[in-house]
mmCIF file of C-alpha atoms in Angstrom:
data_model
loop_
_atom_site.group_PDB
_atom_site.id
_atom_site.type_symbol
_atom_site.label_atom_id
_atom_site.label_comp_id
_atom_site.label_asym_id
_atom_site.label_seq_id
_atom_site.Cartn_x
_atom_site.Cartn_y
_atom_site.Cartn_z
ATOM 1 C CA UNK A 1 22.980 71.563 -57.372
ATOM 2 C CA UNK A 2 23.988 70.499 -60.734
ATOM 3 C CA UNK A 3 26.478 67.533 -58.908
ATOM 4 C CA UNK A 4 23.292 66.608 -56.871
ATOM 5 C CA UNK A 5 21.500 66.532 -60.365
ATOM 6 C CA UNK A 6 24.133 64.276 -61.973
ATOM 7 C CA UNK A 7 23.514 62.130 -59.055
ATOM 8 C CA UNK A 8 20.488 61.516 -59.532
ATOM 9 C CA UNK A 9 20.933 60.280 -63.152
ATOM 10 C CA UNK A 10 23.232 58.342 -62.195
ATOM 11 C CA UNK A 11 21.447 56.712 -59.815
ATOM 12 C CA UNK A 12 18.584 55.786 -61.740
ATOM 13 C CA UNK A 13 20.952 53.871 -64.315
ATOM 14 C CA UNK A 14 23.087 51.649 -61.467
ATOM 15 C CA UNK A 15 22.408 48.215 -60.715
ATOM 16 C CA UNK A 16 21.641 47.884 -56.951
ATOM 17 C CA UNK A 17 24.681 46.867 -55.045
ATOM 18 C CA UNK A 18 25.081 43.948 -52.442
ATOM 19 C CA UNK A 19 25.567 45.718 -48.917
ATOM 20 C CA UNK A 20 25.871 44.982 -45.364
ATOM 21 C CA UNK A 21 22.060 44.864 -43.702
ATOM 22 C CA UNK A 22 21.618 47.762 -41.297
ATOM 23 C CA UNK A 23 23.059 46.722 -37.497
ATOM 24 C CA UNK A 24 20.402 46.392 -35.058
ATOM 25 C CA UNK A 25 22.707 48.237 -31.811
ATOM 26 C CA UNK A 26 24.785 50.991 -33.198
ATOM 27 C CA UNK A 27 27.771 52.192 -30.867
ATOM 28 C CA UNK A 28 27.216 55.699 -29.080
ATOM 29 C CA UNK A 29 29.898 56.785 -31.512
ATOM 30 C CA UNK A 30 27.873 55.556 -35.006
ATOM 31 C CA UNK A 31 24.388 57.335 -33.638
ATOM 32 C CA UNK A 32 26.569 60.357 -33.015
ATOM 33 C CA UNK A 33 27.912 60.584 -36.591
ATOM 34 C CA UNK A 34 25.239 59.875 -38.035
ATOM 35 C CA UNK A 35 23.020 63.004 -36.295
ATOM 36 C CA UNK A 36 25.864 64.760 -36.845
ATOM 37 C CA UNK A 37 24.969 64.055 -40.161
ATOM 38 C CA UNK A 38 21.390 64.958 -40.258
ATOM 39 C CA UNK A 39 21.975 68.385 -38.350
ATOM 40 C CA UNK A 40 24.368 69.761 -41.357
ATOM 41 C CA UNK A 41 21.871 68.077 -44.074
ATOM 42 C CA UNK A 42 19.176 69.956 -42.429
ATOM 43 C CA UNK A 43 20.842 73.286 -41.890
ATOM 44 C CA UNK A 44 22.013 72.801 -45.884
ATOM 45 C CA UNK A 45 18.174 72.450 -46.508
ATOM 46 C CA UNK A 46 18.881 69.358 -48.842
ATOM 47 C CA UNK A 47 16.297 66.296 -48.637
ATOM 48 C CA UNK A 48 16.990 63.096 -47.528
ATOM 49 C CA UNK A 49 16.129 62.407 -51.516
ATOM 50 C CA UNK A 50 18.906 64.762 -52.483
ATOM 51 C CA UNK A 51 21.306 63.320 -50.099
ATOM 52 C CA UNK A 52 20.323 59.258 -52.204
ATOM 53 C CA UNK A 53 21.071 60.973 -55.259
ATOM 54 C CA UNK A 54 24.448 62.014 -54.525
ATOM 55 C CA UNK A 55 25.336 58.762 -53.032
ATOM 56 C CA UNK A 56 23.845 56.804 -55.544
ATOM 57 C CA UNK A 57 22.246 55.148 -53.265
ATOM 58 C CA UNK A 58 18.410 54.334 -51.941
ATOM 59 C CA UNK A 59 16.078 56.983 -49.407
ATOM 60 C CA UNK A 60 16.045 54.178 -46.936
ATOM 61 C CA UNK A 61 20.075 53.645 -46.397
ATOM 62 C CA UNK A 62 20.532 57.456 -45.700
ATOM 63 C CA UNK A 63 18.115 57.129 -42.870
ATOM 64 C CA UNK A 64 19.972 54.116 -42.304
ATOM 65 C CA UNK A 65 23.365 56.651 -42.397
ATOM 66 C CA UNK A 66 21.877 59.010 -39.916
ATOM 67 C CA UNK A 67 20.333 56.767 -37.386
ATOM 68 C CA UNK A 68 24.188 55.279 -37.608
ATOM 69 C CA UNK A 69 22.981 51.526 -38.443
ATOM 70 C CA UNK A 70 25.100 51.497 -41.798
ATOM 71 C CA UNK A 71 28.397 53.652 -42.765
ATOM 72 C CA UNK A 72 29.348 55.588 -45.152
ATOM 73 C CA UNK A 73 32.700 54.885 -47.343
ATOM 74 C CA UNK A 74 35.323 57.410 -46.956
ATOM 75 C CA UNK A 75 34.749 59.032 -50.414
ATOM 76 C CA UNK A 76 30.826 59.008 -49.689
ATOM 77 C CA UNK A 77 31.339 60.903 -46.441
ATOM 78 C CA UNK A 78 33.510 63.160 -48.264
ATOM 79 C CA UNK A 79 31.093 64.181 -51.212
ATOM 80 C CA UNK A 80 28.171 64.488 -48.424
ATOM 81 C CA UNK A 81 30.151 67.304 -45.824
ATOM 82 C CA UNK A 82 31.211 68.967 -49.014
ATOM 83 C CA UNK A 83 27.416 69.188 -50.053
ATOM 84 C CA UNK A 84 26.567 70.145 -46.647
ATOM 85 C CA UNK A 85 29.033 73.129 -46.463
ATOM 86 C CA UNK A 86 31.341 71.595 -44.113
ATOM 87 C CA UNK A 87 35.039 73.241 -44.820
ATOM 88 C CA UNK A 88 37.686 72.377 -44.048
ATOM 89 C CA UNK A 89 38.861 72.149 -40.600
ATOM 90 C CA UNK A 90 38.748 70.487 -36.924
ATOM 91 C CA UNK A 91 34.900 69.317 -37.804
ATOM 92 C CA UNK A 92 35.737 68.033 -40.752
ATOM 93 C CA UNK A 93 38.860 66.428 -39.517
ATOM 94 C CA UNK A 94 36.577 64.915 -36.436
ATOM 95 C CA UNK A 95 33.447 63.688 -38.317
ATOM 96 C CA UNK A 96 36.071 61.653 -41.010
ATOM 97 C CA UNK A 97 37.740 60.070 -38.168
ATOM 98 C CA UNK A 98 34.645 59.470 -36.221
ATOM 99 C CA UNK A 99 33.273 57.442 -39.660
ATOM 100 C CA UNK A 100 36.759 55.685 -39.753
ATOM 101 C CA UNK A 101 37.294 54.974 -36.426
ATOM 102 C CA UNK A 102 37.182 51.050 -36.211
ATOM 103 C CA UNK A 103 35.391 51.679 -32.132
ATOM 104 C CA UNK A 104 38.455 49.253 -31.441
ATOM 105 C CA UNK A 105 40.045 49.653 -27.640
ATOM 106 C CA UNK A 106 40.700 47.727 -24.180
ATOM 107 C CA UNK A 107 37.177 47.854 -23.580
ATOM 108 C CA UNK A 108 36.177 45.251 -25.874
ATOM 109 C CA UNK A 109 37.739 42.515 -23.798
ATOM 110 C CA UNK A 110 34.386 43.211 -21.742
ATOM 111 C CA UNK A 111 31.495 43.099 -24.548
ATOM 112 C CA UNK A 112 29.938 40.002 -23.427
ATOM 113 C CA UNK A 113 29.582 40.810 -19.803
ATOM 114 C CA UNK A 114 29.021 44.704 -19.707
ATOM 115 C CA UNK A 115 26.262 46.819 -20.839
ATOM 116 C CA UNK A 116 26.430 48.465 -24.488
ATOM 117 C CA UNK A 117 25.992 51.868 -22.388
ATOM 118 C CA UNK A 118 29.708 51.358 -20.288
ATOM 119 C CA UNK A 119 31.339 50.501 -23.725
ATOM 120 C CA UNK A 120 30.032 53.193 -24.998
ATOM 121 C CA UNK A 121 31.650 55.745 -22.064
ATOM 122 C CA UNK A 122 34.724 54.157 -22.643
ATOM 123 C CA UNK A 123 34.723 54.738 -26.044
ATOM 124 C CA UNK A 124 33.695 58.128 -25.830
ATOM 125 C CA UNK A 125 36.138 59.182 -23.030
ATOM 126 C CA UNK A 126 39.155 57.855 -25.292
ATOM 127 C CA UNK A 127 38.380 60.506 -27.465
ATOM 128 C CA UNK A 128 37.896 63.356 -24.705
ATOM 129 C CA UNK A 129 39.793 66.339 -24.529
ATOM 130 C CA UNK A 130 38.402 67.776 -21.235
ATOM 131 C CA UNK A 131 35.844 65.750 -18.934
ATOM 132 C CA UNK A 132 33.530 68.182 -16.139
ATOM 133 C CA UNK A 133 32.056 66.137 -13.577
ATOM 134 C CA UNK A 134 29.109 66.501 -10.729
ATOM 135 C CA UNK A 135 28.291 63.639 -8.733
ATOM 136 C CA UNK A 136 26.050 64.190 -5.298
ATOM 137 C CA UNK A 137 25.840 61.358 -4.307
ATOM 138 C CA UNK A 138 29.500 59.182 -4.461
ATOM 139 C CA UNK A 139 32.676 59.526 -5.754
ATOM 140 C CA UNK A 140 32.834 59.917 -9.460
ATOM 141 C CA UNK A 141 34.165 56.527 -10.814
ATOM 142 C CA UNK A 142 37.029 58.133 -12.331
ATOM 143 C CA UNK A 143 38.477 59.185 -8.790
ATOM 144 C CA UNK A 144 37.948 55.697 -7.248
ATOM 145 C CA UNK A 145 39.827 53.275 -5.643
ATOM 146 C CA UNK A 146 39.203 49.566 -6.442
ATOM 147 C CA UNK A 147 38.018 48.682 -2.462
ATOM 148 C CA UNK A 148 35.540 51.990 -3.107
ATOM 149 C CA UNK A 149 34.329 51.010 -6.380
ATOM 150 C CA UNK A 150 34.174 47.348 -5.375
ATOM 151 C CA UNK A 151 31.664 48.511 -2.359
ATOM 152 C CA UNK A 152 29.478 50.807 -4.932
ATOM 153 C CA UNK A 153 28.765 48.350 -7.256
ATOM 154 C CA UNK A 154 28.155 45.459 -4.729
ATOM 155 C CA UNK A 155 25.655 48.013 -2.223
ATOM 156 C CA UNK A 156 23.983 48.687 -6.038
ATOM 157 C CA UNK A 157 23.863 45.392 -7.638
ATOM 158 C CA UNK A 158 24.747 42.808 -5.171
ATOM 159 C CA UNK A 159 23.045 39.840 -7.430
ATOM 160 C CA UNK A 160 24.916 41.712 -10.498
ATOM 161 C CA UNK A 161 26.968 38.961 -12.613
ATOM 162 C CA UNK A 162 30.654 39.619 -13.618
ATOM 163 C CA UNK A 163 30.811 41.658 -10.960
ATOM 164 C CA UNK A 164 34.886 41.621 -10.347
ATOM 165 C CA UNK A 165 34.970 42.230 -14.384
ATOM 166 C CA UNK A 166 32.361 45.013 -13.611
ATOM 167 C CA UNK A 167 35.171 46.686 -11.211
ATOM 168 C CA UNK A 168 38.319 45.817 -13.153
ATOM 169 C CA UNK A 169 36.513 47.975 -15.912
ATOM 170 C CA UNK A 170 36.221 50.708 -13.559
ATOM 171 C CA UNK A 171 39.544 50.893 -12.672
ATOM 172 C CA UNK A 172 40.730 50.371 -16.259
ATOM 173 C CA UNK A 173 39.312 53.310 -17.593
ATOM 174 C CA UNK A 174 40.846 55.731 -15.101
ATOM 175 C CA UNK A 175 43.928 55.643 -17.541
ATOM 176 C CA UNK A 176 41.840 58.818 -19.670
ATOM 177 C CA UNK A 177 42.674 60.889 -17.283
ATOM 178 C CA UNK A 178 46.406 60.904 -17.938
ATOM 179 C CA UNK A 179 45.985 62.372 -20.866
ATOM 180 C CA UNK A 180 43.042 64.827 -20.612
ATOM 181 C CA UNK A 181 44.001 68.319 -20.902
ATOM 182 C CA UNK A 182 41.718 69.018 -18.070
ATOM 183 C CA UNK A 183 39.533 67.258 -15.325
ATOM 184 C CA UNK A 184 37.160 69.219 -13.158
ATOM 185 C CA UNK A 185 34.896 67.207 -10.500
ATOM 186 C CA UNK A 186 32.590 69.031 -8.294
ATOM 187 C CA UNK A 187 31.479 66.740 -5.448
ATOM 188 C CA UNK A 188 28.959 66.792 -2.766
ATOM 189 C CA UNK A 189 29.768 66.480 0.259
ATOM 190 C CA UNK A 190 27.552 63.989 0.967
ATOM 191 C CA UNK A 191 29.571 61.220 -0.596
ATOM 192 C CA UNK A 192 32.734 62.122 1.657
ATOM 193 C CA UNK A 193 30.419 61.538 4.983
ATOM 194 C CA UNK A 194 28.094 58.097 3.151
ATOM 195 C CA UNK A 195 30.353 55.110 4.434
ATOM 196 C CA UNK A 196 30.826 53.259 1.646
ATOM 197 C CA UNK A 197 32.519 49.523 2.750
ATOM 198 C CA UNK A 198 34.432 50.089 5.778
ATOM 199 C CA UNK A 199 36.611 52.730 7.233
ATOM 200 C CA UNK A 200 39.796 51.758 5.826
ATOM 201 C CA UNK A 201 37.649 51.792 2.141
ATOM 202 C CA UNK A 202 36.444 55.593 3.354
ATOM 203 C CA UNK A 203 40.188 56.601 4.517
ATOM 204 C CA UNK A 204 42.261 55.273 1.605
ATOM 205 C CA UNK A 205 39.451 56.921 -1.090
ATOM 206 C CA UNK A 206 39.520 60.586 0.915
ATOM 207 C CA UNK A 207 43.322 60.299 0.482
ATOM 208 C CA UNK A 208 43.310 59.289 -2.835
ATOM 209 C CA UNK A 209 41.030 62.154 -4.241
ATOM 210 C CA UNK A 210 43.803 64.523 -2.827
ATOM 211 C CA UNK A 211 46.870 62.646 -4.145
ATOM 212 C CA UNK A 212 44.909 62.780 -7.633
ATOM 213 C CA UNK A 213 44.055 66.760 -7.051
ATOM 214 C CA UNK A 214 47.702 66.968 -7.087
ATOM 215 C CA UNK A 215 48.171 66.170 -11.070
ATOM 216 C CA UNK A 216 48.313 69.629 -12.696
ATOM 217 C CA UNK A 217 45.471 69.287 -14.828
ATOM 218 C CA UNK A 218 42.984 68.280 -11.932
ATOM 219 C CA UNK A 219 40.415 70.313 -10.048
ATOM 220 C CA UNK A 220 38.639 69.317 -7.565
ATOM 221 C CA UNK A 221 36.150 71.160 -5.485
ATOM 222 C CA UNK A 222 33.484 70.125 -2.514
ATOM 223 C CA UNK A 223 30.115 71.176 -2.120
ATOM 224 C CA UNK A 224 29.441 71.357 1.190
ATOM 225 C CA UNK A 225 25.784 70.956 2.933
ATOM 226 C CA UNK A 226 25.668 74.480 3.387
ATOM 227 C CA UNK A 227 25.881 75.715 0.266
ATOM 228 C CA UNK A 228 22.477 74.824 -0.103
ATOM 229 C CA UNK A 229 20.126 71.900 -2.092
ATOM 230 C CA UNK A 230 21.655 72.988 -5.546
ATOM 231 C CA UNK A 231 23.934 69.933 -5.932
ATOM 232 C CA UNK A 232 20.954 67.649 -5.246
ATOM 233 C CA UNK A 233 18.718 69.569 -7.720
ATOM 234 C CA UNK A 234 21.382 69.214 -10.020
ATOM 235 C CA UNK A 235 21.677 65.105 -9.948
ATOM 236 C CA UNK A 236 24.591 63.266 -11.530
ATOM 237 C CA UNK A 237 26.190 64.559 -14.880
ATOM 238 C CA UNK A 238 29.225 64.267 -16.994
ATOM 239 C CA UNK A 239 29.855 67.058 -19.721
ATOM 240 C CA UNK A 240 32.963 65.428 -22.336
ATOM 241 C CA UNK A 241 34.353 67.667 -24.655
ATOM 242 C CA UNK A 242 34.776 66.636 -28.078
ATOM 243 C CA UNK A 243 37.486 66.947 -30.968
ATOM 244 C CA UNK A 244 35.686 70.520 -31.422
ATOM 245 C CA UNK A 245 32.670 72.193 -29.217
ATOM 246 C CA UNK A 246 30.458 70.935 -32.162
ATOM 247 C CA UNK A 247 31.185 67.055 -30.826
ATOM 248 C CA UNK A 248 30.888 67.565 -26.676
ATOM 249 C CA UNK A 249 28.617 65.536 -25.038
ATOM 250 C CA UNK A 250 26.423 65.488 -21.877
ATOM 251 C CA UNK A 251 26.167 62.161 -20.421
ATOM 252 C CA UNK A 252 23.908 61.176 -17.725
ATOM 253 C CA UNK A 253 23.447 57.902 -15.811
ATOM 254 C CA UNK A 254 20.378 56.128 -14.501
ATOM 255 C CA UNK A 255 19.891 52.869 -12.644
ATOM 256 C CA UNK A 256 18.866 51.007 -15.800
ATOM 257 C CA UNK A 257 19.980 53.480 -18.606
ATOM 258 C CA UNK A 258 22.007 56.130 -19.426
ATOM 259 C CA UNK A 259 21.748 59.169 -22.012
ATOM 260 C CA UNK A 260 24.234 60.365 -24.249
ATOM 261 C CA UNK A 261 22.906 63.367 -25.506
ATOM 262 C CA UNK A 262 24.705 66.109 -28.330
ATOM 263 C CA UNK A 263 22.212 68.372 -28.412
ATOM 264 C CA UNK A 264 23.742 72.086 -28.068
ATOM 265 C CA UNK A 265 21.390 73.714 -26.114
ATOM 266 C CA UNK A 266 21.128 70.984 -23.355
ATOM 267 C CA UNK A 267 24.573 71.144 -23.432
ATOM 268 C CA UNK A 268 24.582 74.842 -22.746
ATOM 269 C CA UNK A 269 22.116 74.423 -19.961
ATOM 270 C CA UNK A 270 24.479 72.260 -18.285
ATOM 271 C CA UNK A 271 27.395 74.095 -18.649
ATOM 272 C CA UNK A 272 25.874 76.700 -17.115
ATOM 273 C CA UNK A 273 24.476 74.529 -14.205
ATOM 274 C CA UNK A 274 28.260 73.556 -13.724
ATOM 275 C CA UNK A 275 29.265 77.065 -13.164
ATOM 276 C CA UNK A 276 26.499 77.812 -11.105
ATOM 277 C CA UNK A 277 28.123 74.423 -8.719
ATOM 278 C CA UNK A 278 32.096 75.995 -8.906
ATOM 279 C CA UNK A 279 30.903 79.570 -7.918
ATOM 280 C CA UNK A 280 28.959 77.374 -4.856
ATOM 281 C CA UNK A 281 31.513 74.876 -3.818
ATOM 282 C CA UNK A 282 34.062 75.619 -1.974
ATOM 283 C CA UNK A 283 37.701 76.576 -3.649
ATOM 284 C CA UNK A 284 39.740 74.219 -5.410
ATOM 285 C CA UNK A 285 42.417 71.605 -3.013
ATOM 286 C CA UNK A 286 45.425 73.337 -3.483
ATOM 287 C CA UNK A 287 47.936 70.324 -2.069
ATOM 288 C CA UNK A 288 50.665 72.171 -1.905
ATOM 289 C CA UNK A 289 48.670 74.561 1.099
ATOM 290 C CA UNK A 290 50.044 73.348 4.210
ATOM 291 C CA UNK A 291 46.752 72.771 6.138
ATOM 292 C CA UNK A 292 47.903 75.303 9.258
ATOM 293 C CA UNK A 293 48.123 77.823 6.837
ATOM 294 C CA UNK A 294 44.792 77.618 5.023
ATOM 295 C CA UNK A 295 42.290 81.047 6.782
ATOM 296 C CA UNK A 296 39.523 79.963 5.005
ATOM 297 C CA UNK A 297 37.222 76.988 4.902
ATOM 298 C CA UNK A 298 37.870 74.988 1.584
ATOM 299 C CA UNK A 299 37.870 71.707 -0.222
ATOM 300 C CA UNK A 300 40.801 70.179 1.195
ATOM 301 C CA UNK A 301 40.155 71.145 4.820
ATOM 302 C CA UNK A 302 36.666 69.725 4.095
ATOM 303 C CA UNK A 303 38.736 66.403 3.143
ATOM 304 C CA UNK A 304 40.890 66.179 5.942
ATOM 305 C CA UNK A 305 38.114 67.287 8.224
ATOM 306 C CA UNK A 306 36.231 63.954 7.158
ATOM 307 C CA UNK A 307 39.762 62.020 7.248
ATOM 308 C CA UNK A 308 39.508 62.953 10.766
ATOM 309 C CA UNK A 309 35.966 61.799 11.695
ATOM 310 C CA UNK A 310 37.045 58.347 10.134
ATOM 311 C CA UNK A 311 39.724 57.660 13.259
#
C-alpha cells in the first residue's frame, strides 16, 4: 500500500501527458486483456482510483485499460500484475505478451473486406494450444474443403461481397491446425447427409474429414441421429484453449454476430456439455481400422456409410 500511496503523490504533482485517444473497435485480443485486467484488480480489492495512482495516470484511462481501448506500457503492466498479486509464471508470461503482441498476422491482408469478428478468430486461434469443436449443423470450417466452404458461404450469403476473399480466408486459416497440440470435433450427423453444392463437393469433403482424422493429434467423432436431440440442444460452439486455463475461450457464432466470451464458469458449462457430446457420439475414426474389421458401429463406418449413399 505504501507504493500505491507514493503513487498517488506523485500523481497529483505530474503535468498531464499527451496520449493516444481511446480506439473506438478494440481487437478480441485488447478487450480480453484488459478484463483480464479488471478480474485480478477486483479479486486484489484495489479501486479503479488505486489502480490511477499507481500509474500516474487519470480514473478515466484505467477504464479505458480494462475495456482494452488504450494500452498499457510494458513497465505499467508490470507494476499493475505485481499490485494485483500476479507471480510469476505462465499468466504472467501470457498477459505481458498479450499487451505486447502487435495483433500482426496473414489475416490482416483481409481487414477491409471481412468482419472485425473473423479477424478476431484468426487472431485468437494463432495463439491456441488446443481447439474443441461442435458443429450440428455443417462441417466445422476448419475441416473444409474450398468447393464445401465455397457452397456454405454462397447458400448463406449469396449477395455477400468479397465473397472468393471470404473463402480464401477460410481456407487460410486451416494452417492452426498444424500446430495445435490437439483438435477434437464432434459433428452431427446431420451435416454428413445436408448436400451441400453437388455430389462431387459432398464426396471429396467426407473423404477429406478422414484423411485429416489421420494426423495424430486429430479426433474426430459423429453424432449420429440416434443418439438423441442433444447435439441440436447444444448449437454451434468452439472452446480454444489459451496460453494457461486462465486465458481459454468459448466462442460462439451467430448469423450477424459472434461472442467471444472468457468467463470461467460458462466455460465450465461448456466443457462439460462437450463431454456430455464424446460420451454420446460414436467412437473416434481410427483410419488405420480396415473397415471389414470394424464389429461395432462408429464414426468412420458412419463416413463411409454416407460416402456410399453419394454414388
Amino acid at each position: 500500500m505504501e507504493q500505491l500511496a507514493a503513487g498517488r503523490k506523485t500523481a497529483r504533482t505530474l503535468t498531464r501527458r499527451k496520449r493516444m485517444p481511446p480506439r473506438s473497435t478494440p481487437s478480441e485480443r485488447q478487450r480480453r486483456l484488459g478484463a483480464e485486467l479488471r478480474k485480478l484488480r477486483t479479486r486484489a480489492r484495489l479501486s479503479g482510483d488505486d489502480v490511477a495512482a499507481l500509474l500516474q495516470a487519470d480514473r478515466s484511462r484505467v477504464s479505458h485499460i480494462e475495456a482494452g481501448r488504450v494500452d498499457v506500457p510494458r513497465n505499467g503492466l508490470y507494476k499493475l500484475l505485481r499490485a494485483y498479486g500476479c507471480e510469476s509464471g505462465p499468466l504472467f508470461d501470457a498477459l505481458m505478451d498479450m499487451a505486447h503482441d502487435r495483433g500482426k498476422g496473414w489475416w490482416d491482408e483481409y481487414k477491409d473486406v471481412l468482419a472485425r469478428r473473423a479477424l478476431d478468430l484468426a487472431e485468437l486461434e494463432s495463439r491456441t494450444t488446443a481447439i474443441r469443436a461442435h458443429d450440428s449443423s455443417v462441417i466445422p470450417g476448419l475441416l473444409q474443403t474450398e468447393d464445401y466452404a465455397h457452397a456454405v458461404i454462397t447458400g448463406v450469403e449469396s449477395e455477400r461481397p468479397h465473397l472468393d476473399q471470404g473463402v480464401r480466408f477460410r481456407i487460410e486459416r486451416q494452417r492452426v491446425l498444424a500446430g495445435l497440440r490437439s483438435y477434437h470435433a464432434v459433428i452431427y450427423e446431420a451435416a454428413l447427409r445436408m448436400r451441400i453444392g453437388d455430389t462431387n463437393t459432398m464426396r471429396k469433403q467426407l473423404l477429406k474429414l478422414i484423411e485429416i482424422a489421420r494426423l495424430p493429434h486429430v479426433t474426430l467423432q459423429i453424432f449420429p441421429f440416434e443418439g438423441g436431440a442433444y447435439s441440436t440442444f447444444s448449437r454451434n460452439f468452439v472452446l480454444l484453449g489459451g496460453p494457461t486455463p486462465e486465458l481459454d475461450t468459448l466462442y460462439r457464432e451467430h448469423p450477424t454476430s459472434a461472442d467471444f466470451i472468457g468467463d470461467g464458469d460458462v466455460i465450465a458449462d461448456y466443457t462439460r456439455m462437450f463431454e456430455r457430446l464424446t460420451s454420446l457420439a460414436l467412437a473416434p475414426v481410427d483410419p488405420e481400422t480396415a473397415p471389414e474389421s470394424q464389429e461395432t458401429r462408429n464414426s468412420l463406418s458412419l463416413i463411409q456409410h454416407a460416402l456410399y449413399e453419394l454414388r
